[in-house]
């Protein structure tokens, strides 16, 4: 890899000759591979991986043959390094949401939330696709918290929704909005995570395009874009709320200088996050003395990453004005841009459908188009406000789709950890059958399996639904999520083997 000369000169001046030389060597090496387990579906106990009894699992079950040692990411409770990149695409447990393939450095968000969030909050992940930090945040936020995961790019927001649906938590909303749209929600959020688009220097060894597109001018363009994003969303952060600012780049303009700008121009205090010396996290590289957290690949096992935490000044009262603001502005805006709120179909959701969830009394149910959506009642007021001004892609859990007099169970229901056990008959698939199902191929079940809607499992973990009609089963796996590859690698290497 040939690095741009101006990048070399700048970064050498920032780090010093000795540190830069070590960084340059690390950039030429293969990056580490890491995963983060979904502890809502799997837990490691006494050296074995135990399936959490949820989402229709009839019995407890154990997976004990790991393809990795317990080489834990030190700042993540569920993160593990792998010895090599495995064939994730051909691992049914990956598609079932049992783990997420995430770069280790970015898992540090967990430490921030554990340090400063101890009671339920409303959190916004502003630039969330593909969903690594969103799923990490959802895993450690206190029960009763609501996570709003947003992505401005239309082609990326569907990937974000897919990953959060697979993660299985119902206290989630996925939106597709520009940061400026959140100005209509003043004081709505206790925590805002802004993993802002950046010049991508920390991704050089993983992304050749990032090297080709890098320039000193682009660094300045990114810096200004980041400030616009921060200024746009600042009103939506509650006074006294937390801003988590992160990039995957090294330069001070997008890192320390922007943190100083936030504190000075927007009004915030930079906060400290406890770290251990053996983590080898680098601090502030400028003359300023506020705490920041730099992950340099020659010192920490991960990619280049930068993070700072700030607390918004408590002066002002935006958090008390959200409802009044929406009453005054949102209705007109909705009529102008989208022609008014979509009229909901009037229908009483059958009790047997509500009972597909554990504790249905904790949910509100509505029909949106042909889909039946359940959303936690505790967040109903917030959800109503979000729907007034944002484009909601996914919320809570979609239980099923109306087809004539039939209600077809939705894939979101199969993925959620809130599904009630035993509501659907189950059929366990072999590995070959599971891959065929994930390719959206027809499934042939054992003749003993009754007709009707069947929850298909692999290693006792739900993969999705099929409608058994006797000689075959209609595959209900989402078409857009299917495995597109028509071959299997000669060597399959997955996280867990039999």
Short mmCIF file of C-alpha atoms in Angstrom, two decimals:
data_model
loop_
_atom_site.label_atom_id
_atom_site.label_comp_id
_atom_site.label_asym_id
_atom_site.label_seq_id
_atom_site.Cartn_x
_atom_site.Cartn_y
_atom_site.Cartn_z
CA UNK A 1 0.00 0.00 0.00
CA UNK A 2 1.39 3.40 -1.00
CA UNK A 3 0.27 6.14 1.39
CA UNK A 4 -0.23 9.74 0.23
CA UNK A 5 2.88 11.86 0.85
CA UNK A 6 0.92 14.64 2.55
CA UNK A 7 -0.69 12.09 4.90
CA UNK A 8 2.75 10.75 5.81
CA UNK A 9 4.15 14.22 6.49
CA UNK A 10 1.16 15.32 8.56
CA UNK A 11 0.84 12.15 10.60
CA UNK A 12 4.58 11.99 11.24
CA UNK A 13 4.46 15.53 12.62
CA UNK A 14 1.46 14.59 14.79
CA UNK A 15 2.85 11.35 16.24
CA UNK A 16 6.61 11.87 16.03
CA UNK A 17 9.06 9.84 13.96
CA UNK A 18 9.21 6.75 16.16
CA UNK A 19 5.46 6.38 16.63
CA UNK A 20 4.72 7.11 12.99
CA UNK A 21 7.17 4.46 11.80
CA UNK A 22 5.41 1.89 13.99
CA UNK A 23 2.02 3.01 12.70
CA UNK A 24 3.21 2.74 9.09
CA UNK A 25 4.26 -0.87 9.68
CA UNK A 26 0.92 -1.71 11.31
CA UNK A 27 -1.04 -0.19 8.43
CA UNK A 28 0.61 -2.64 6.04
CA UNK A 29 -0.45 -5.66 8.10
CA UNK A 30 -3.69 -7.64 8.04
CA UNK A 31 -6.26 -6.18 10.43
CA UNK A 32 -7.55 -8.30 13.32
CA UNK A 33 -10.99 -9.90 13.11
CA UNK A 34 -13.41 -9.67 16.01
CA UNK A 35 -17.01 -10.51 16.83
CA UNK A 36 -19.39 -9.46 19.57
CA UNK A 37 -21.86 -12.03 20.91
CA UNK A 38 -25.54 -11.25 21.33
CA UNK A 39 -26.08 -12.07 25.00
CA UNK A 40 -29.83 -12.00 24.43
CA UNK A 41 -29.40 -15.17 22.38
CA UNK A 42 -26.09 -16.71 23.47
CA UNK A 43 -24.06 -16.62 26.67
CA UNK A 44 -20.64 -18.03 27.43
CA UNK A 45 -20.64 -19.90 30.72
CA UNK A 46 -17.82 -22.09 32.03
CA UNK A 47 -16.13 -22.36 28.67
CA UNK A 48 -19.29 -23.29 26.81
CA UNK A 49 -21.73 -21.28 24.76
CA UNK A 50 -25.25 -21.62 26.14
CA UNK A 51 -28.36 -20.75 24.17
CA UNK A 52 -30.55 -18.33 26.09
CA UNK A 53 -34.03 -19.90 26.36
CA UNK A 54 -35.95 -17.38 24.25
CA UNK A 55 -37.67 -16.83 20.94
CA UNK A 56 -39.30 -20.25 20.81
CA UNK A 57 -36.41 -22.34 22.12
CA UNK A 58 -37.93 -25.46 23.67
CA UNK A 59 -34.89 -26.75 25.49
CA UNK A 60 -31.56 -25.52 26.74
CA UNK A 61 -28.72 -26.50 24.46
CA UNK A 62 -24.98 -26.05 24.40
CA UNK A 63 -22.47 -25.24 21.70
CA UNK A 64 -19.04 -26.18 22.93
CA UNK A 65 -16.77 -26.45 19.89
CA UNK A 66 -15.34 -22.94 19.50
CA UNK A 67 -13.23 -21.97 16.53
CA UNK A 68 -11.52 -19.33 18.68
CA UNK A 69 -9.82 -19.18 22.03
CA UNK A 70 -11.24 -16.93 24.71
CA UNK A 71 -9.19 -13.98 23.50
CA UNK A 72 -11.52 -11.29 24.72
CA UNK A 73 -11.56 -7.70 23.54
CA UNK A 74 -10.53 -6.11 26.85
CA UNK A 75 -12.99 -3.19 26.75
CA UNK A 76 -15.97 -5.30 25.65
CA UNK A 77 -17.86 -7.80 27.81
CA UNK A 78 -19.00 -9.84 24.78
CA UNK A 79 -16.26 -9.06 22.23
CA UNK A 80 -13.74 -11.66 21.07
CA UNK A 81 -10.83 -11.69 18.64
CA UNK A 82 -10.71 -14.47 16.07
CA UNK A 83 -7.54 -16.05 14.73
CA UNK A 84 -8.74 -15.56 11.16
CA UNK A 85 -11.67 -14.29 9.16
CA UNK A 86 -14.26 -17.05 9.03
CA UNK A 87 -16.93 -17.81 6.44
CA UNK A 88 -19.56 -15.68 8.15
CA UNK A 89 -21.86 -15.57 5.11
CA UNK A 90 -22.31 -19.34 5.35
CA UNK A 91 -22.89 -19.46 9.11
CA UNK A 92 -26.62 -19.73 9.94
CA UNK A 93 -25.98 -18.42 13.46
CA UNK A 94 -24.67 -15.18 11.98
CA UNK A 95 -27.94 -14.73 10.07
CA UNK A 96 -29.88 -15.59 13.23
CA UNK A 97 -28.36 -12.59 15.02
CA UNK A 98 -26.30 -14.62 17.48
CA UNK A 99 -23.26 -12.40 16.94
CA UNK A 100 -22.14 -9.32 15.05
CA UNK A 101 -18.85 -8.97 13.19
CA UNK A 102 -17.53 -5.68 14.57
CA UNK A 103 -14.18 -3.94 14.59
CA UNK A 104 -12.73 -4.19 18.11
CA UNK A 105 -11.80 -0.54 18.69
CA UNK A 106 -15.36 0.68 18.10
CA UNK A 107 -16.60 -1.65 20.85
CA UNK A 108 -15.21 0.95 23.29
CA UNK A 109 -18.61 2.67 23.15
CA UNK A 110 -19.67 0.07 25.73
CA UNK A 111 -17.31 1.59 28.31
CA UNK A 112 -18.81 5.04 27.82
CA UNK A 113 -22.37 3.85 28.33
CA UNK A 114 -21.49 1.71 31.34
CA UNK A 115 -19.69 4.66 32.92
CA UNK A 116 -22.38 7.31 32.44
CA UNK A 117 -25.73 5.54 31.86
CA UNK A 118 -27.19 3.70 34.84
CA UNK A 119 -30.94 4.26 34.38
CA UNK A 120 -33.26 4.13 31.34
CA UNK A 121 -32.58 6.74 28.65
CA UNK A 122 -33.67 7.71 25.17
CA UNK A 123 -30.60 7.43 22.93
CA UNK A 124 -29.98 8.47 19.33
CA UNK A 125 -27.34 6.86 17.13
CA UNK A 126 -27.29 9.51 14.42
CA UNK A 127 -25.08 7.98 11.71
CA UNK A 128 -25.78 4.37 12.56
CA UNK A 129 -25.39 2.12 9.48
CA UNK A 130 -24.49 -0.67 9.25
CA UNK A 131 -25.36 -1.07 12.95
CA UNK A 132 -22.28 -2.16 14.90
CA UNK A 133 -22.43 0.61 17.47
CA UNK A 134 -26.23 0.50 17.57
CA UNK A 135 -26.31 -3.19 18.46
CA UNK A 136 -23.48 -2.63 20.95
CA UNK A 137 -25.38 0.22 22.58
CA UNK A 138 -28.65 -1.72 22.66
CA UNK A 139 -26.83 -4.61 24.36
CA UNK A 140 -25.66 -2.50 27.32
CA UNK A 141 -28.35 0.15 27.71
CA UNK A 142 -30.48 -0.40 30.83
CA UNK A 143 -33.79 -2.17 30.30
CA UNK A 144 -36.46 0.41 29.64
CA UNK A 145 -34.20 2.48 27.39
CA UNK A 146 -35.22 3.36 23.84
CA UNK A 147 -32.66 3.41 21.03
CA UNK A 148 -33.32 5.44 17.89
CA UNK A 149 -30.90 4.38 15.15
CA UNK A 150 -30.79 6.74 12.18
CA UNK A 151 -29.14 6.62 8.77
CA UNK A 152 -29.42 9.37 6.17
CA UNK A 153 -28.48 7.19 3.17
CA UNK A 154 -31.50 5.34 1.83
CA UNK A 155 -29.51 2.36 0.52
CA UNK A 156 -27.79 1.91 3.90
CA UNK A 157 -30.76 2.29 6.22
CA UNK A 158 -32.19 -1.08 5.13
CA UNK A 159 -28.95 -2.78 6.22
CA UNK A 160 -29.21 -0.98 9.55
CA UNK A 161 -32.81 -2.15 10.02
CA UNK A 162 -31.86 -5.72 9.10
CA UNK A 163 -29.08 -5.87 11.67
CA UNK A 164 -31.21 -4.41 14.47
CA UNK A 165 -34.11 -6.74 13.66
CA UNK A 166 -31.72 -9.69 13.85
CA UNK A 167 -30.41 -8.40 17.19
CA UNK A 168 -33.92 -8.97 18.52
CA UNK A 169 -34.64 -6.14 20.98
CA UNK A 170 -38.04 -4.45 20.68
CA UNK A 171 -37.04 -1.14 22.29
CA UNK A 172 -35.67 0.15 18.99
CA UNK A 173 -36.73 2.58 16.25
CA UNK A 174 -34.90 2.84 12.90
CA UNK A 175 -35.23 6.11 10.96
CA UNK A 176 -34.04 7.51 7.62
CA UNK A 177 -33.46 11.23 8.13
CA UNK A 178 -30.99 14.06 7.67
CA UNK A 179 -29.44 15.30 10.93
CA UNK A 180 -31.22 18.64 10.47
CA UNK A 181 -34.60 16.90 10.81
CA UNK A 182 -33.88 16.23 14.48
CA UNK A 183 -34.11 19.96 15.24
CA UNK A 184 -37.86 19.33 15.43
CA UNK A 185 -37.25 17.20 18.55
CA UNK A 186 -35.61 19.64 20.98
CA UNK A 187 -34.35 18.01 24.16
CA UNK A 188 -35.65 14.58 23.13
CA UNK A 189 -32.47 12.56 23.71
CA UNK A 190 -30.47 11.84 26.85
CA UNK A 191 -27.59 10.42 24.79
CA UNK A 192 -26.55 11.15 21.20
CA UNK A 193 -23.87 9.10 19.46
CA UNK A 194 -22.35 10.79 16.41
CA UNK A 195 -20.00 8.44 14.58
CA UNK A 196 -19.56 11.07 11.90
CA UNK A 197 -18.51 10.51 8.27
CA UNK A 198 -14.77 11.18 8.13
CA UNK A 199 -11.67 10.96 5.93
CA UNK A 200 -11.25 7.31 6.95
CA UNK A 201 -7.53 7.25 7.71
CA UNK A 202 -8.06 4.60 10.36
CA UNK A 203 -9.52 2.25 7.73
CA UNK A 204 -6.62 2.41 5.27
CA UNK A 205 -5.54 -1.19 5.71
CA UNK A 206 -9.10 -2.48 5.26
CA UNK A 207 -10.26 -0.17 2.49
CA UNK A 208 -8.08 0.66 -0.52
CA UNK A 209 -10.69 3.18 -1.67
CA UNK A 210 -10.13 5.20 1.51
CA UNK A 211 -6.46 5.56 0.54
CA UNK A 212 -7.28 6.56 -3.03
CA UNK A 213 -9.85 9.17 -1.98
CA UNK A 214 -7.80 10.74 0.81
CA UNK A 215 -6.52 14.29 0.40
CA UNK A 216 -5.73 17.20 2.68
CA UNK A 217 -8.62 19.09 1.08
CA UNK A 218 -10.99 16.24 1.85
CA UNK A 219 -9.94 16.37 5.52
CA UNK A 220 -11.09 19.99 5.63
CA UNK A 221 -14.34 19.14 3.85
CA UNK A 222 -14.99 16.38 6.39
CA UNK A 223 -14.21 18.69 9.31
CA UNK A 224 -16.78 21.22 8.13
CA UNK A 225 -19.38 18.55 7.40
CA UNK A 226 -18.90 17.11 10.88
CA UNK A 227 -19.49 20.51 12.47
CA UNK A 228 -22.66 20.98 10.45
CA UNK A 229 -23.93 17.58 11.60
CA UNK A 230 -23.13 18.37 15.23
CA UNK A 231 -24.77 21.80 15.08
CA UNK A 232 -27.86 20.30 13.42
CA UNK A 233 -28.40 17.64 16.08
CA UNK A 234 -27.34 19.70 19.12
CA UNK A 235 -30.84 21.01 19.82
CA UNK A 236 -32.15 17.44 20.07
CA UNK A 237 -29.73 16.65 22.93
CA UNK A 238 -31.19 17.34 26.34
CA UNK A 239 -29.31 19.91 28.49
CA UNK A 240 -27.05 17.81 30.69
CA UNK A 241 -27.18 15.00 28.11
CA UNK A 242 -24.23 13.06 26.73
CA UNK A 243 -22.70 13.45 23.29
CA UNK A 244 -20.43 10.61 22.16
CA UNK A 245 -18.29 11.87 19.29
CA UNK A 246 -16.26 9.39 17.25
CA UNK A 247 -14.35 9.08 13.98
CA UNK A 248 -12.18 6.46 12.28
CA UNK A 249 -9.40 8.89 11.44
CA UNK A 250 -6.12 10.15 12.94
CA UNK A 251 -5.80 13.87 12.15
CA UNK A 252 -6.41 16.47 14.82
CA UNK A 253 -8.71 18.63 12.65
CA UNK A 254 -11.44 15.98 12.67
CA UNK A 255 -10.58 14.77 16.18
CA UNK A 256 -9.27 17.02 18.98
CA UNK A 257 -9.98 20.27 17.15
CA UNK A 258 -13.62 19.34 16.61
CA UNK A 259 -14.00 18.31 20.25
CA UNK A 260 -12.61 21.69 21.30
CA UNK A 261 -15.05 23.38 18.91
CA UNK A 262 -18.01 21.49 20.38
CA UNK A 263 -17.06 22.45 23.93
CA UNK A 264 -16.40 26.10 23.02
CA UNK A 265 -19.06 26.89 20.44
CA UNK A 266 -21.93 24.59 21.38
CA UNK A 267 -21.36 24.55 25.13
CA UNK A 268 -20.20 21.31 26.70
CA UNK A 269 -17.81 19.75 29.19
CA UNK A 270 -15.43 17.03 28.01
CA UNK A 271 -15.71 13.95 30.24
CA UNK A 272 -13.26 11.24 31.23
CA UNK A 273 -13.81 7.51 30.73
CA UNK A 274 -11.86 5.14 33.02
CA UNK A 275 -9.40 2.98 31.09
CA UNK A 276 -6.73 0.48 32.07
CA UNK A 277 -3.06 1.08 31.20
CA UNK A 278 -2.72 -2.32 29.56
CA UNK A 279 -5.31 -1.33 26.95
CA UNK A 280 -2.69 1.01 25.43
CA UNK A 281 -5.22 3.65 24.46
CA UNK A 282 -3.59 6.93 23.42
CA UNK A 283 -4.73 10.25 24.82
CA UNK A 284 -4.80 13.81 23.51
CA UNK A 285 -2.11 14.60 20.91
CA UNK A 286 -2.55 18.37 20.97
CA UNK A 287 -1.63 21.12 23.40
CA UNK A 288 -5.13 20.92 24.93
CA UNK A 289 -5.56 18.90 28.13
CA UNK A 290 -9.08 17.47 27.79
CA UNK A 291 -9.44 13.65 27.68
CA UNK A 292 -9.90 11.82 24.38
CA UNK A 293 -9.39 8.18 23.42
CA UNK A 294 -7.30 7.27 20.38
CA UNK A 295 -6.90 3.71 19.17
CA UNK A 296 -3.70 3.40 17.13
CA UNK A 297 -3.27 -0.02 15.47
CA UNK A 298 0.41 -0.35 16.42
CA UNK A 299 -0.55 0.03 20.10
CA UNK A 300 -4.08 -1.37 20.43
CA UNK A 301 -5.40 -4.49 18.70
CA UNK A 302 -7.92 -2.93 16.38
CA UNK A 303 -8.35 -0.33 13.68
CA UNK A 304 -7.77 3.40 13.95
CA UNK A 305 -10.51 4.98 16.03
CA UNK A 306 -11.10 8.19 17.99
CA UNK A 307 -13.70 8.92 20.66
CA UNK A 308 -14.58 11.71 23.05
CA UNK A 309 -17.48 12.15 25.48
CA UNK A 310 -19.07 15.52 26.25
CA UNK A 311 -21.85 16.65 28.55
CA UNK A 312 -24.07 19.41 27.22
CA UNK A 313 -24.29 22.52 29.39
CA UNK A 314 -27.42 22.50 31.53
CA UNK A 315 -28.47 26.06 30.72
CA UNK A 316 -31.59 26.28 28.57
CA UNK A 317 -34.81 24.32 28.65
CA UNK A 318 -35.12 22.53 25.35
CA UNK A 319 -36.28 19.31 26.97
CA UNK A 320 -39.47 21.05 28.09
CA UNK A 321 -40.32 22.43 24.65
CA UNK A 322 -40.50 19.31 22.48
CA UNK A 323 -44.26 18.83 22.71
CA UNK A 324 -45.04 22.52 22.17
CA UNK A 325 -42.60 22.71 19.26
CA UNK A 326 -44.23 19.76 17.53
CA UNK A 327 -47.72 21.09 18.06
CA UNK A 328 -46.68 24.35 16.46
CA UNK A 329 -44.49 23.06 13.62
CA UNK A 330 -44.68 19.33 12.91
CA UNK A 331 -48.21 19.09 11.58
CA UNK A 332 -47.66 21.70 8.89
CA UNK A 333 -44.31 20.26 7.96
CA UNK A 334 -45.77 16.78 7.59
CA UNK A 335 -48.56 18.03 5.36
CA UNK A 336 -46.08 19.95 3.20
CA UNK A 337 -43.47 17.23 2.76
CA UNK A 338 -45.39 13.97 2.97
CA UNK A 339 -49.02 14.83 2.52
CA UNK A 340 -50.09 14.25 6.09
CA UNK A 341 -49.73 11.27 8.34
CA UNK A 342 -50.52 7.92 6.78
CA UNK A 343 -54.00 6.80 7.70
CA UNK A 344 -53.88 3.63 9.76
CA UNK A 345 -56.12 0.72 8.90
CA UNK A 346 -58.84 0.23 11.53
CA UNK A 347 -58.60 -3.31 12.86
CA UNK A 348 -58.61 -5.08 16.17
CA UNK A 349 -55.50 -7.21 16.48
CA UNK A 350 -56.60 -10.71 17.48
CA UNK A 351 -55.64 -11.84 20.96
CA UNK A 352 -53.96 -14.95 19.59
CA UNK A 353 -51.62 -12.72 17.57
CA UNK A 354 -50.85 -10.53 20.57
CA UNK A 355 -50.04 -13.68 22.49
CA UNK A 356 -47.18 -14.39 20.10
CA UNK A 357 -45.23 -12.07 22.41
CA UNK A 358 -44.22 -12.50 26.01
CA UNK A 359 -46.11 -9.98 28.17
CA UNK A 360 -48.41 -8.61 25.42
CA UNK A 361 -49.90 -6.24 27.99
CA UNK A 362 -46.66 -4.25 27.77
CA UNK A 363 -47.19 -3.43 24.07
CA UNK A 364 -49.41 -1.23 21.94
CA UNK A 365 -50.54 -2.82 18.68
CA UNK A 366 -51.31 -1.10 15.40
CA UNK A 367 -51.81 -2.01 11.77
CA UNK A 368 -49.44 -0.14 9.45
CA UNK A 369 -50.30 -0.90 5.84
CA UNK A 370 -50.62 -4.68 5.86
CA UNK A 371 -48.27 -5.18 8.79
CA UNK A 372 -49.15 -5.64 12.46
CA UNK A 373 -46.63 -3.79 14.64
CA UNK A 374 -46.15 -4.09 18.40
CA UNK A 375 -44.31 -1.33 20.22
CA UNK A 376 -43.51 -1.05 23.95
CA UNK A 377 -46.18 1.01 25.72
CA UNK A 378 -43.63 2.66 28.00
CA UNK A 379 -42.27 4.53 24.96
CA UNK A 380 -45.60 5.24 23.27
CA UNK A 381 -45.48 9.01 23.77
CA UNK A 382 -41.93 9.26 22.43
CA UNK A 383 -42.83 7.00 19.52
CA UNK A 384 -45.78 9.22 18.60
CA UNK A 385 -43.53 12.27 18.54
CA UNK A 386 -40.94 10.49 16.42
CA UNK A 387 -43.57 9.45 13.88
CA UNK A 388 -44.73 13.04 13.49
CA UNK A 389 -41.44 14.33 12.11
CA UNK A 390 -39.23 11.38 11.12
CA UNK A 391 -39.36 8.69 8.45
CA UNK A 392 -39.66 5.52 10.52
CA UNK A 393 -38.35 2.41 8.75
CA UNK A 394 -38.79 -0.07 11.60
CA UNK A 395 -40.09 0.11 15.16
CA UNK A 396 -40.61 -2.45 17.90
CA UNK A 397 -41.44 -5.77 16.26
CA UNK A 398 -43.58 -6.57 13.23
CA UNK A 399 -45.71 -9.53 14.21
CA UNK A 400 -47.24 -10.46 10.90
CA UNK A 401 -48.65 -9.45 7.55
CA UNK A 402 -52.31 -9.41 6.62
CA UNK A 403 -53.05 -11.57 3.57
CA UNK A 404 -56.77 -11.83 3.08
CA UNK A 405 -58.14 -13.56 6.17
CA UNK A 406 -54.73 -14.95 6.99
CA UNK A 407 -52.01 -13.43 9.17
CA UNK A 408 -48.55 -14.52 8.03
CA UNK A 409 -45.97 -14.38 10.86
CA UNK A 410 -43.21 -11.89 10.07
CA UNK A 411 -39.47 -12.59 10.11
CA UNK A 412 -39.06 -9.82 12.71
CA UNK A 413 -41.11 -11.98 15.09
CA UNK A 414 -38.78 -14.95 14.56
CA UNK A 415 -35.76 -12.79 15.39
CA UNK A 416 -37.07 -11.06 18.51
CA UNK A 417 -36.07 -12.24 21.96
CA UNK A 418 -39.57 -11.22 23.08
CA UNK A 419 -41.44 -14.00 21.25
CA UNK A 420 -43.37 -16.32 23.49
CA UNK A 421 -42.08 -19.88 23.59
CA UNK A 422 -44.22 -22.64 22.16
CA UNK A 423 -46.59 -20.49 20.10
CA UNK A 424 -45.44 -22.14 16.86
CA UNK A 425 -44.52 -25.68 16.02
CA UNK A 426 -40.80 -26.01 15.30
CA UNK A 427 -38.67 -27.96 12.85
CA UNK A 428 -34.92 -28.31 13.30
CA UNK A 429 -32.88 -27.93 10.10
CA UNK A 430 -29.60 -29.56 9.15
CA UNK A 431 -26.76 -27.29 8.03
CA UNK A 432 -27.52 -27.96 4.36
CA UNK A 433 -31.23 -27.27 4.87
CA UNK A 434 -30.44 -24.07 6.79
CA UNK A 435 -28.25 -22.73 3.98
CA UNK A 436 -30.95 -23.60 1.45
CA UNK A 437 -33.52 -21.76 3.56
CA UNK A 438 -31.25 -18.70 3.84
CA UNK A 439 -30.89 -18.76 0.06
CA UNK A 440 -34.69 -18.51 -0.19
CA UNK A 441 -34.95 -22.00 -1.67
CA UNK A 442 -37.92 -24.30 -1.14
CA UNK A 443 -37.64 -26.37 2.04
CA UNK A 444 -38.69 -30.00 2.32
CA UNK A 445 -39.56 -30.98 5.89
CA UNK A 446 -39.99 -34.38 7.46
CA UNK A 447 -43.37 -35.94 6.80
CA UNK A 448 -44.08 -35.89 10.55
CA UNK A 449 -44.12 -32.06 10.60
CA UNK A 450 -47.72 -30.81 10.60
CA UNK A 451 -49.04 -28.40 8.01
CA UNK A 452 -49.19 -24.70 8.80
CA UNK A 453 -46.74 -22.02 9.87
CA UNK A 454 -43.56 -23.58 11.24
CA UNK A 455 -40.69 -21.89 13.08
CA UNK A 456 -37.49 -23.25 11.55
CA UNK A 457 -34.47 -23.55 13.82
CA UNK A 458 -30.79 -24.38 13.51
CA UNK A 459 -29.03 -25.63 16.63
CA UNK A 460 -32.33 -24.79 18.36
CA UNK A 461 -32.02 -21.11 17.42
CA UNK A 462 -34.80 -19.55 15.29
CA UNK A 463 -33.92 -18.83 11.65
CA UNK A 464 -37.36 -17.81 10.40
CA UNK A 465 -40.76 -19.11 9.29
CA UNK A 466 -42.03 -21.40 6.56
CA UNK A 467 -45.55 -22.49 5.65
CA UNK A 468 -45.64 -26.26 5.42
CA UNK A 469 -48.11 -27.38 2.75
CA UNK A 470 -47.22 -31.06 2.81
CA UNK A 471 -45.00 -31.94 -0.12
CA UNK A 472 -42.89 -28.82 0.49
CA UNK A 473 -42.72 -25.72 2.65
CA UNK A 474 -43.09 -22.19 1.31
CA UNK A 475 -40.01 -20.21 2.32
CA UNK A 476 -40.91 -17.00 4.19
CA UNK A 477 -37.34 -15.71 4.60
CA UNK A 478 -37.05 -12.05 3.44
CA UNK A 479 -36.09 -11.98 -0.23
CA UNK A 480 -33.75 -9.01 0.20
CA UNK A 481 -31.81 -10.74 3.01
CA UNK A 482 -31.12 -13.99 1.19
CA UNK A 483 -27.62 -15.43 0.66
CA UNK A 484 -26.96 -14.60 -2.97
CA UNK A 485 -23.99 -16.87 -3.44
CA UNK A 486 -24.89 -20.16 -5.09
CA UNK A 487 -21.81 -22.07 -3.95
CA UNK A 488 -20.27 -23.24 -0.70
CA UNK A 489 -16.57 -22.64 -0.01
CA UNK A 490 -14.34 -25.70 -0.16
CA UNK A 491 -13.46 -25.12 3.49
CA UNK A 492 -16.15 -23.93 5.91
CA UNK A 493 -14.84 -22.22 9.03
CA UNK A 494 -17.50 -20.96 11.41
CA UNK A 495 -17.53 -19.63 14.95
CA UNK A 496 -19.02 -22.85 16.32
CA UNK A 497 -18.66 -26.30 14.83
CA UNK A 498 -20.06 -29.67 15.90
#
